[in-house]
PDB file of C-alpha atoms in Angstrom:
ATOM      1  CA  UNK A  14      22.359  11.801  46.395  1.00  0.00           C
ATOM      2  CA  UNK A  15      18.424   9.895  46.765  1.00  0.00           C
ATOM      3  CA  UNK A  16      15.658  12.361  45.906  1.00  0.00           C
ATOM      4  CA  UNK A  17      14.112  12.508  49.637  1.00  0.00           C
ATOM      5  CA  UNK A  18      10.751  11.471  47.147  1.00  0.00           C
ATOM      6  CA  UNK A  19      12.041   8.242  47.837  1.00  0.00           C
ATOM      7  CA  UNK A  20      12.369   7.669  51.236  1.00  0.00           C
ATOM      8  CA  UNK A  21       9.064   9.079  52.428  1.00  0.00           C
ATOM      9  CA  UNK A  22       5.868   6.333  50.871  1.00  0.00           C
ATOM     10  CA  UNK A  23       6.097   2.846  51.660  1.00  0.00           C
ATOM     11  CA  UNK A  24       6.045   2.317  47.809  1.00  0.00           C
ATOM     12  CA  UNK A  25       8.641   4.699  46.551  1.00  0.00           C
ATOM     13  CA  UNK A  26       8.353   4.220  42.967  1.00  0.00           C
ATOM     14  CA  UNK A  27       4.631   4.737  42.641  1.00  0.00           C
ATOM     15  CA  UNK A  28       4.868   7.748  44.778  1.00  0.00           C
ATOM     16  CA  UNK A  29       7.087   8.738  42.115  1.00  0.00           C
ATOM     17  CA  UNK A  30       4.764   8.290  39.209  1.00  0.00           C
ATOM     18  CA  UNK A  31       1.693   9.547  41.352  1.00  0.00           C
ATOM     19  CA  UNK A  32       3.725  12.515  41.778  1.00  0.00           C
ATOM     20  CA  UNK A  33       4.572  13.002  38.322  1.00  0.00           C
ATOM     21  CA  UNK A  34       0.724  12.646  36.920  1.00  0.00           C
ATOM     22  CA  UNK A  35      -0.019  15.126  39.662  1.00  0.00           C
ATOM     23  CA  UNK A  36       2.847  17.634  38.790  1.00  0.00           C
ATOM     24  CA  UNK A  37       1.159  17.191  35.049  1.00  0.00           C
ATOM     25  CA  UNK A  38      -1.976  18.190  36.418  1.00  0.00           C
ATOM     26  CA  UNK A  39      -1.292  21.105  37.530  1.00  0.00           C
ATOM     27  CA  UNK A  40       1.137  22.401  34.735  1.00  0.00           C
ATOM     28  CA  UNK A  41      -1.825  21.392  32.009  1.00  0.00           C
ATOM     29  CA  UNK A  42      -4.280  23.472  34.426  1.00  0.00           C
ATOM     30  CA  UNK A  43      -2.121  26.251  34.430  1.00  0.00           C
ATOM     31  CA  UNK A  44      -1.118  26.248  30.549  1.00  0.00           C
ATOM     32  CA  UNK A  45      -4.980  25.589  30.119  1.00  0.00           C
ATOM     33  CA  UNK A  46      -5.242  29.137  32.500  1.00  0.00           C
ATOM     34  CA  UNK A  47      -3.046  31.059  30.782  1.00  0.00           C
ATOM     35  CA  UNK A  48      -4.670  30.181  27.188  1.00  0.00           C
ATOM     36  CA  UNK A  49      -8.266  31.403  28.188  1.00  0.00           C
ATOM     37  CA  UNK A  50      -6.419  34.457  29.426  1.00  0.00           C
ATOM     38  CA  UNK A  51      -4.833  34.860  26.056  1.00  0.00           C
ATOM     39  CA  UNK A  52      -8.418  34.706  24.407  1.00  0.00           C
ATOM     40  CA  UNK A  53      -9.649  37.068  26.814  1.00  0.00           C
ATOM     41  CA  UNK A  54      -6.952  39.844  26.394  1.00  0.00           C
ATOM     42  CA  UNK A  55      -7.097  39.504  23.189  1.00  0.00           C
ATOM     43  CA  UNK A  56     -10.698  39.875  23.368  1.00  0.00           C
ATOM     44  CA  UNK A  57     -10.406  43.021  25.482  1.00  0.00           C
ATOM     45  CA  UNK A  58      -8.451  44.628  22.779  1.00  0.00           C
ATOM     46  CA  UNK A  59     -10.285  45.096  20.231  1.00  0.00           C
ATOM     47  CA  UNK A  60      -9.348  47.207  17.098  1.00  0.00           C
ATOM     48  CA  UNK A  61     -12.784  48.627  17.463  1.00  0.00           C
ATOM     49  CA  UNK A  62     -11.553  50.888  20.999  1.00  0.00           C
ATOM     50  CA  UNK A  63      -8.891  52.675  18.396  1.00  0.00           C
ATOM     51  CA  UNK A  64     -11.360  54.071  16.810  1.00  0.00           C
ATOM     52  CA  UNK A  65     -12.401  56.000  19.874  1.00  0.00           C
ATOM     53  CA  UNK A  66      -8.585  56.752  21.397  1.00  0.00           C
ATOM     54  CA  UNK A  67      -6.616  60.021  20.760  1.00  0.00           C
ATOM     55  CA  UNK A  68      -4.649  57.558  18.333  1.00  0.00           C
ATOM     56  CA  UNK A  69      -1.796  59.113  16.499  1.00  0.00           C
ATOM     57  CA  UNK A  70      -1.827  57.961  12.773  1.00  0.00           C
ATOM     58  CA  UNK A  71       0.888  55.483  12.016  1.00  0.00           C
ATOM     59  CA  UNK A  72       1.752  54.148  15.623  1.00  0.00           C
ATOM     60  CA  UNK A  73      -0.941  51.603  16.898  1.00  0.00           C
ATOM     61  CA  UNK A  74      -2.552  49.908  14.437  1.00  0.00           C
ATOM     62  CA  UNK A  75      -5.397  47.095  14.103  1.00  0.00           C
ATOM     63  CA  UNK A  76      -3.754  43.314  14.008  1.00  0.00           C
ATOM     64  CA  UNK A  77      -4.948  39.979  12.242  1.00  0.00           C
ATOM     65  CA  UNK A  78      -3.482  37.235  14.594  1.00  0.00           C
ATOM     66  CA  UNK A  79      -6.030  34.527  13.436  1.00  0.00           C
ATOM     67  CA  UNK A  80      -7.322  33.449  10.395  1.00  0.00           C
ATOM     68  CA  UNK A  81      -9.986  35.035   7.472  1.00  0.00           C
ATOM     69  CA  UNK A  82     -13.608  36.232   9.855  1.00  0.00           C
ATOM     70  CA  UNK A  83     -11.782  36.174  13.215  1.00  0.00           C
ATOM     71  CA  UNK A  84     -12.104  39.977  15.019  1.00  0.00           C
ATOM     72  CA  UNK A  85      -8.903  42.566  14.560  1.00  0.00           C
ATOM     73  CA  UNK A  86      -6.961  43.072  17.917  1.00  0.00           C
ATOM     74  CA  UNK A  87      -4.999  46.165  18.535  1.00  0.00           C
ATOM     75  CA  UNK A  88      -1.124  45.447  18.191  1.00  0.00           C
ATOM     76  CA  UNK A  89      -0.038  46.853  21.206  1.00  0.00           C
ATOM     77  CA  UNK A  90      -1.906  44.310  23.493  1.00  0.00           C
ATOM     78  CA  UNK A  91       0.546  42.006  22.403  1.00  0.00           C
ATOM     79  CA  UNK A  92       3.632  43.191  23.652  1.00  0.00           C
ATOM     80  CA  UNK A  93       2.269  43.743  26.890  1.00  0.00           C
ATOM     81  CA  UNK A  94       0.556  40.139  27.389  1.00  0.00           C
ATOM     82  CA  UNK A  95       4.220  38.797  26.051  1.00  0.00           C
ATOM     83  CA  UNK A  96       5.989  40.249  28.498  1.00  0.00           C
ATOM     84  CA  UNK A  97       3.210  39.280  31.422  1.00  0.00           C
ATOM     85  CA  UNK A  98       3.921  35.481  30.719  1.00  0.00           C
ATOM     86  CA  UNK A  99       7.311  35.750  30.194  1.00  0.00           C
ATOM     87  CA  UNK A 100       7.806  35.602  26.314  1.00  0.00           C
ATOM     88  CA  UNK A 101       8.790  37.309  23.198  1.00  0.00           C
ATOM     89  CA  UNK A 102       6.579  39.333  21.212  1.00  0.00           C
ATOM     90  CA  UNK A 103       6.913  37.151  18.566  1.00  0.00           C
ATOM     91  CA  UNK A 104       5.841  34.501  20.434  1.00  0.00           C
ATOM     92  CA  UNK A 105       3.088  36.291  21.899  1.00  0.00           C
ATOM     93  CA  UNK A 106       1.371  37.254  18.695  1.00  0.00           C
ATOM     94  CA  UNK A 107       1.609  33.493  17.972  1.00  0.00           C
ATOM     95  CA  UNK A 108       0.142  32.098  21.501  1.00  0.00           C
ATOM     96  CA  UNK A 109      -2.390  35.133  21.657  1.00  0.00           C
ATOM     97  CA  UNK A 110      -3.206  34.236  17.575  1.00  0.00           C
ATOM     98  CA  UNK A 111      -3.984  30.979  18.506  1.00  0.00           C
ATOM     99  CA  UNK A 112      -5.900  31.243  21.604  1.00  0.00           C
ATOM    100  CA  UNK A 113      -7.499  33.563  19.053  1.00  0.00           C
ATOM    101  CA  UNK A 114      -8.283  31.360  16.320  1.00  0.00           C
ATOM    102  CA  UNK A 115      -9.702  28.836  18.579  1.00  0.00           C
ATOM    103  CA  UNK A 116     -11.902  31.216  20.780  1.00  0.00           C
ATOM    104  CA  UNK A 117     -12.972  33.049  17.302  1.00  0.00           C
ATOM    105  CA  UNK A 118     -13.574  30.350  15.082  1.00  0.00           C
ATOM    106  CA  UNK A 119     -13.104  26.726  16.626  1.00  0.00           C
ATOM    107  CA  UNK A 120     -15.785  27.687  19.345  1.00  0.00           C
ATOM    108  CA  UNK A 121     -16.340  23.745  19.792  1.00  0.00           C
ATOM    109  CA  UNK A 122     -12.139  22.742  20.002  1.00  0.00           C
ATOM    110  CA  UNK A 123     -12.215  25.876  22.300  1.00  0.00           C
ATOM    111  CA  UNK A 124     -15.184  24.525  24.292  1.00  0.00           C
ATOM    112  CA  UNK A 125     -13.165  21.309  25.057  1.00  0.00           C
ATOM    113  CA  UNK A 126     -10.304  23.358  25.962  1.00  0.00           C
ATOM    114  CA  UNK A 127     -11.731  25.270  28.871  1.00  0.00           C
ATOM    115  CA  UNK A 128     -13.515  22.153  29.601  1.00  0.00           C
ATOM    116  CA  UNK A 129     -10.045  20.431  30.235  1.00  0.00           C
ATOM    117  CA  UNK A 130     -10.485  17.923  27.498  1.00  0.00           C
ATOM    118  CA  UNK A 131      -8.147  19.045  25.169  1.00  0.00           C
ATOM    119  CA  UNK A 132      -4.362  19.899  26.423  1.00  0.00           C
ATOM    120  CA  UNK A 133      -3.336  23.308  24.963  1.00  0.00           C
ATOM    121  CA  UNK A 134      -0.385  22.012  23.132  1.00  0.00           C
ATOM    122  CA  UNK A 135      -2.850  20.442  20.823  1.00  0.00           C
ATOM    123  CA  UNK A 136      -5.056  23.082  21.106  1.00  0.00           C
ATOM    124  CA  UNK A 137      -2.692  25.317  19.470  1.00  0.00           C
ATOM    125  CA  UNK A 138      -1.633  22.916  16.781  1.00  0.00           C
ATOM    126  CA  UNK A 139      -5.053  22.552  15.734  1.00  0.00           C
ATOM    127  CA  UNK A 140      -5.316  26.399  15.539  1.00  0.00           C
ATOM    128  CA  UNK A 141      -2.314  26.744  13.627  1.00  0.00           C
ATOM    129  CA  UNK A 142      -3.761  24.275  11.184  1.00  0.00           C
ATOM    130  CA  UNK A 143      -6.577  25.916  10.801  1.00  0.00           C
ATOM    131  CA  UNK A 144      -5.496  29.435  10.424  1.00  0.00           C
ATOM    132  CA  UNK A 145      -5.245  30.086   7.023  1.00  0.00           C
ATOM    133  CA  UNK A 146      -8.558  28.632   5.726  1.00  0.00           C
ATOM    134  CA  UNK A 147     -11.668  30.002   4.830  1.00  0.00           C
ATOM    135  CA  UNK A 148     -14.751  30.385   7.432  1.00  0.00           C
ATOM    136  CA  UNK A 149     -16.500  27.590   5.086  1.00  0.00           C
ATOM    137  CA  UNK A 150     -14.133  25.120   6.300  1.00  0.00           C
ATOM    138  CA  UNK A 151     -12.937  25.845   9.302  1.00  0.00           C
ATOM    139  CA  UNK A 152     -16.275  25.600  10.573  1.00  0.00           C
ATOM    140  CA  UNK A 153     -15.975  21.849   8.909  1.00  0.00           C
ATOM    141  CA  UNK A 154     -12.821  21.161  11.019  1.00  0.00           C
ATOM    142  CA  UNK A 155     -14.307  22.463  13.993  1.00  0.00           C
TER     143      UNK A 155
END
């Protein structure tokens, strides 16, 4: 059965490409907003808040989800965000960690992500490649 898109436009082949481009832009924008939310979520759950909470020793702990010098986050925030976006806890750790790496240690690259100049999948690769670098080296990479 032929797609209804083929019969709704005077130039159906061109219409298909326009639809594909438009759909890709919408998906990339949604990815960007979710990625920004991940960094916001990490920022909203600093490990320092655990000092003021009535935490039972041995339960929630501080996590280093980004490279050296990035602020630590509260462990359980990863689970909640991952569940909210439908990914595993391990994938959530990587996802939020990548966003936090960029926001905390690569501010120029992060600004380009926020502006929509760098797509999320590329930014995540950069974050993964820089996570083990020293603060000085990552500043040069940025």
